[in-house]
Coordinates of C-alpha atoms and ligand atoms in Angstrom, one line a residue:
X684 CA 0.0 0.0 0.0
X685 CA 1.4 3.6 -1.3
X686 CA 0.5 6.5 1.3
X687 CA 0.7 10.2 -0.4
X688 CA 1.3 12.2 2.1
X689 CA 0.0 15.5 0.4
X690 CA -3.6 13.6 0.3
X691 CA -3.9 12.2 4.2
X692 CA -5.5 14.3 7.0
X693 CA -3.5 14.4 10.1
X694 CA -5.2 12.4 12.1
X695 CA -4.6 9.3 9.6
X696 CA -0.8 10.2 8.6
X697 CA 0.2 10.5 12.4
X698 CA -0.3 7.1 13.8
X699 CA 1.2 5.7 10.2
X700 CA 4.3 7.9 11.1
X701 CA 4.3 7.6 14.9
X702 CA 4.0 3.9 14.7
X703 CA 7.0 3.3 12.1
X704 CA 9.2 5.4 13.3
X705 CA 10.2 2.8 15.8
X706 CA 11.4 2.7 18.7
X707 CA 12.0 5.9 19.9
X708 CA 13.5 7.1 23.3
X709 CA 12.0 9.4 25.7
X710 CA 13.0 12.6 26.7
X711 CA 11.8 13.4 30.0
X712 CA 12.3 17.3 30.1
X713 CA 12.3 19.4 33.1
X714 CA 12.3 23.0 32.7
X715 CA 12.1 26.3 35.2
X716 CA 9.8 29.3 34.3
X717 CA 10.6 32.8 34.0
X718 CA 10.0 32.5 38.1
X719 CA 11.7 29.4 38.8
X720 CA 8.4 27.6 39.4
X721 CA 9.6 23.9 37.2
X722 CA 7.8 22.2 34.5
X723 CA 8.3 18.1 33.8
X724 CA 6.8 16.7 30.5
X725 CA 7.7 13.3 28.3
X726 CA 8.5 13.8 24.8
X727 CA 9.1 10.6 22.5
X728 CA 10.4 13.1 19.2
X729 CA 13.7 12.8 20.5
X730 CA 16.9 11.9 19.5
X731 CA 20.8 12.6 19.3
X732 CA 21.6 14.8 16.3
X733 CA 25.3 15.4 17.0
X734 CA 28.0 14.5 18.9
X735 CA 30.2 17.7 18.7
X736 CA 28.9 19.7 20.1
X737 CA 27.1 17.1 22.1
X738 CA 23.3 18.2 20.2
X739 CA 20.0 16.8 21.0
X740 CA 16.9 17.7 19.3
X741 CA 13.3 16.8 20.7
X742 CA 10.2 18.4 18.9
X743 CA 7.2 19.4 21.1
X744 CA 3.9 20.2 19.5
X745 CA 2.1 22.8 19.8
X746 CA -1.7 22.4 21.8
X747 CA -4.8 22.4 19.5
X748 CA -5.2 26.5 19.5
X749 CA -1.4 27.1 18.1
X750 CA -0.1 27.9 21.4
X751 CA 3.3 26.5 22.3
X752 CA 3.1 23.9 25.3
X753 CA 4.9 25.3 28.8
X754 CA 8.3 23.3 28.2
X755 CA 8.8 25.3 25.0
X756 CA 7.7 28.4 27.3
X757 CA 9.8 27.9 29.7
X758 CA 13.2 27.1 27.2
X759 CA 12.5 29.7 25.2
X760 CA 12.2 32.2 28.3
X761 CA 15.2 30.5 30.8
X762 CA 17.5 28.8 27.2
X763 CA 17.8 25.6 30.1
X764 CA 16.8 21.9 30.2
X765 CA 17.3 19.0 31.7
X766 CA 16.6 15.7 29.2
X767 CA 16.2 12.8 31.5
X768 CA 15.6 9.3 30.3
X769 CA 13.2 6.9 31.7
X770 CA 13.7 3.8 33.7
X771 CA 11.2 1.3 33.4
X772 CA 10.5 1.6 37.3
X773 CA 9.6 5.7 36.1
X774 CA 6.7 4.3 33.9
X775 CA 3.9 5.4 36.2
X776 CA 5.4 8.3 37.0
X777 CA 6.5 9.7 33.7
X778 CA 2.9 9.0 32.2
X779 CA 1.2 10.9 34.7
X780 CA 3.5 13.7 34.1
X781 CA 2.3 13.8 30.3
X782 CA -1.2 14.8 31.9
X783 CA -2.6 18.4 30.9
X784 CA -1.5 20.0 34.3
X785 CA -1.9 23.9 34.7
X786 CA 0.4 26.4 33.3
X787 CA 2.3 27.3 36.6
X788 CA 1.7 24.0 38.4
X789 CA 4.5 21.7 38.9
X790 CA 3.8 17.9 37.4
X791 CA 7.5 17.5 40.0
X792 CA 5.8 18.3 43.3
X793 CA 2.3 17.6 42.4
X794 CA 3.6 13.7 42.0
X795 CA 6.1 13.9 44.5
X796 CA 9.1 12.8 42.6
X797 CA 12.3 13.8 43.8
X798 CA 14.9 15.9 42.9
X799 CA 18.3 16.9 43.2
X800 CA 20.3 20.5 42.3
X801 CA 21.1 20.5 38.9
X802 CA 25.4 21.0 38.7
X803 CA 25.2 23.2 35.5
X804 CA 21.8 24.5 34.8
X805 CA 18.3 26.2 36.8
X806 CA 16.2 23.5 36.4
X807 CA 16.4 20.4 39.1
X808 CA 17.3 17.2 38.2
X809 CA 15.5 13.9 38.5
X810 CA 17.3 12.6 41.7
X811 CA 16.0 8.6 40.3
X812 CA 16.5 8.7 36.7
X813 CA 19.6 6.9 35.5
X814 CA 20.8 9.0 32.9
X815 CA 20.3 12.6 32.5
X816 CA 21.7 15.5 30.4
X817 CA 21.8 18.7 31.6
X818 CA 21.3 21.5 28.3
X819 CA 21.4 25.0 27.1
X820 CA 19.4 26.2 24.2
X821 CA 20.8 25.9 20.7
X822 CA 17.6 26.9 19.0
X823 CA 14.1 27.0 19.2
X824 CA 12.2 26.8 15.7
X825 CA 8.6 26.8 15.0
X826 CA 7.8 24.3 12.6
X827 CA 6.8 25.1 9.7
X828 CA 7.5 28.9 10.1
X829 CA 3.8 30.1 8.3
X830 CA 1.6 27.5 10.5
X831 CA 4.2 25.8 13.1
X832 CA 2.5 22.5 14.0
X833 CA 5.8 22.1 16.6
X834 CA 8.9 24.0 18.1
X835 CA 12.0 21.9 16.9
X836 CA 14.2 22.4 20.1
X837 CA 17.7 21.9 19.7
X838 CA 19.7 21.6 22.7
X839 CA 23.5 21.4 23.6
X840 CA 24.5 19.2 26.4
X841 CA 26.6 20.5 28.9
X842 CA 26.7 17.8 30.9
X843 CA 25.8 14.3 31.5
X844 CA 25.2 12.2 34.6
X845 CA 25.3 8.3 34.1
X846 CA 24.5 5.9 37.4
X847 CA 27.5 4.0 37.9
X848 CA 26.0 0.9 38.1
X849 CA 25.3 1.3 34.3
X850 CA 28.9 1.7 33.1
X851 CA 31.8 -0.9 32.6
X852 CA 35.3 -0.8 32.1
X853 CA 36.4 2.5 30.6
X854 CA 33.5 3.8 30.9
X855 CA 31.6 1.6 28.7
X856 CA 28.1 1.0 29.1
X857 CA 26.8 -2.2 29.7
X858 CA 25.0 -2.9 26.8
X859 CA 24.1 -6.4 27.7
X860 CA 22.3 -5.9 30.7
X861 CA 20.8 -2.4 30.7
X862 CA 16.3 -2.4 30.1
X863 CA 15.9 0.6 28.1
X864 CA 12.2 1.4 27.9
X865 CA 10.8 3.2 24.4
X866 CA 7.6 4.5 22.8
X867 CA 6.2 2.6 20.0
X868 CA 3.0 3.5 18.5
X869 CA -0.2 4.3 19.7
X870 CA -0.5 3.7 23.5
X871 CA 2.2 0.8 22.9
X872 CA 5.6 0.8 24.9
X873 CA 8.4 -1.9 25.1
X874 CA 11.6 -3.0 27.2
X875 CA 15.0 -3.5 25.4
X876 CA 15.2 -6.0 27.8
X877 CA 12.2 -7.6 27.6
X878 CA 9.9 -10.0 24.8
X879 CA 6.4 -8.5 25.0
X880 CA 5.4 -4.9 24.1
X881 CA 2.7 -3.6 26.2
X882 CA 0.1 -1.2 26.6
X883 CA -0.5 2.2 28.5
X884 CA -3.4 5.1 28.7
X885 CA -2.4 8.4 28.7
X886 CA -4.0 9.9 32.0
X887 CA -7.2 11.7 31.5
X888 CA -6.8 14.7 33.1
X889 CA -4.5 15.9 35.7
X890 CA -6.7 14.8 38.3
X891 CA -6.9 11.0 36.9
X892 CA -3.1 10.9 37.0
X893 CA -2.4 11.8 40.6
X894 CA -4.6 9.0 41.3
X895 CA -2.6 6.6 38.9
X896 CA 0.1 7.6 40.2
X897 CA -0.8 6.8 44.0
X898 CA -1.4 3.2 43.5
Ligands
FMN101 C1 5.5 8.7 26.2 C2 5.0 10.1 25.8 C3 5.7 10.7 24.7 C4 5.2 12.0 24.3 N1 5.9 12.6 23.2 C5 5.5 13.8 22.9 C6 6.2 14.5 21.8 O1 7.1 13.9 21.2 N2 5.8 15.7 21.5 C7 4.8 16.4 22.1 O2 4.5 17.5 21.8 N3 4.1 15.8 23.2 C8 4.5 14.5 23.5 N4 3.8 13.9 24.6 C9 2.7 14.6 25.3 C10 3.3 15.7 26.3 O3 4.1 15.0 27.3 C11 2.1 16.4 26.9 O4 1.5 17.2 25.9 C12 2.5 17.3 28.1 O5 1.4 17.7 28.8 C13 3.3 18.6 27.7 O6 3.6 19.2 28.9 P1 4.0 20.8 29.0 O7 2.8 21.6 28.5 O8 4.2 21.0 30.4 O9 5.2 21.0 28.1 C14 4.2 12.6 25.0 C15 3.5 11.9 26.0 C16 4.0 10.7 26.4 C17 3.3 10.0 27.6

């Protein structure tokens, strides 16, 4: 079967797109705003673009009215992230933070999950995630520039934090043993380390994934 893009509504092209563009990483993104208050959202259009300088570039939509969503507020206004990766005990936790919280309110203390002092940048860091990378703002690029759809972040890392427990000799990660979790398609996840994909809502509402969360 031939797809033309120029000929598909959004709605059909993105799951076709989304669910062969396989597996992807996330990027769990906390951010401070213009007041310090901090922002933590998942973003699966993520990846490594170059190695020098250290680059990553994750894409966040915008919400259905055109306006940017608070993590590309809150880079564009403070230039700082922090891109943490997601453990497979983090599942709960990073799902609930993808839930449409308030502008201003804090998915970080709202679901309790605890941080440290960032050693470069404003924004804290994830005190339980395994690997993080702590960035400065490259660029920030609505996408495309006559009706942006997205704001194509790209982001130099400064610094990188890896749990000891995952690296080797020479600083070589342990390929063999580490359970990366990734975002297929649709609601469907899976475990490098593990046979069977699996399945997970988005919460609801913001309400629905405190509750999640709790159990
Ligand atoms: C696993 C996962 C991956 C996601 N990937 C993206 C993404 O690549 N781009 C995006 O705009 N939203 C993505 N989302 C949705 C955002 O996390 C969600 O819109 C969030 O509320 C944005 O938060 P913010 O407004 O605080 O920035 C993803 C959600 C989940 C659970």
């Amino acid at each position: 079967m031939i797809f033309d893009c120029s000929t598909l509504s959004a709605s059909t092209l993105y799951p076709l797109l989304a669910g062969t563009v396989v597996p992807r990483p996330i990027a769990w993104v906390s951010t401070v705003d213009a007041t310090g208050r901090s922002n933590l959202a998942p973003f699966s259009f993520f990846q490594l673009v170059s190695d020098a300088p250290p680059t990553l570039m994750i894409s966040v939509n915008r919400k259905a009215d055109g306006q940017a969503k608070d993590t590309s507020v809150n880079v564009q206004a403070t230039q700082q992230l922090i891109v943490h990766l997601v453990s497979p005990s983090q599942l709960a936790l990073m799902n609930a933070s993808a839930a449409n919280f308030a502008t201003g309110a804090s998915e970080i203390d709202a679901l309790q999950i605890p941080t440290v002092a960032a050693t470069m940048v404003k924004p804290p860091r994830l005190a339980d995630s395994v690997v993080s990378f702590e960035c400065e703002l490259v660029s920030l690029t609505p996408y495309p520039a006559d009706q942006p759809s997205c704001d194509i972040i790209l982001a130099k890392v400064l610094c990188l934090h890896i749990d000891d427990a995952l690296l080797g000799p020479d600083h070589r990660l342990k390929h063999d043993q580490i359970d990366w979790l990734y975002r297929l398609g649709g609601q469907w996840y899976g475990h490098s380390q593990q046979q069977d994909n699996f399945q997970l809502a988005r919460p609801a509402s913001a309400e629905a994934a405190l509750a999640a969360a709790a159990n």
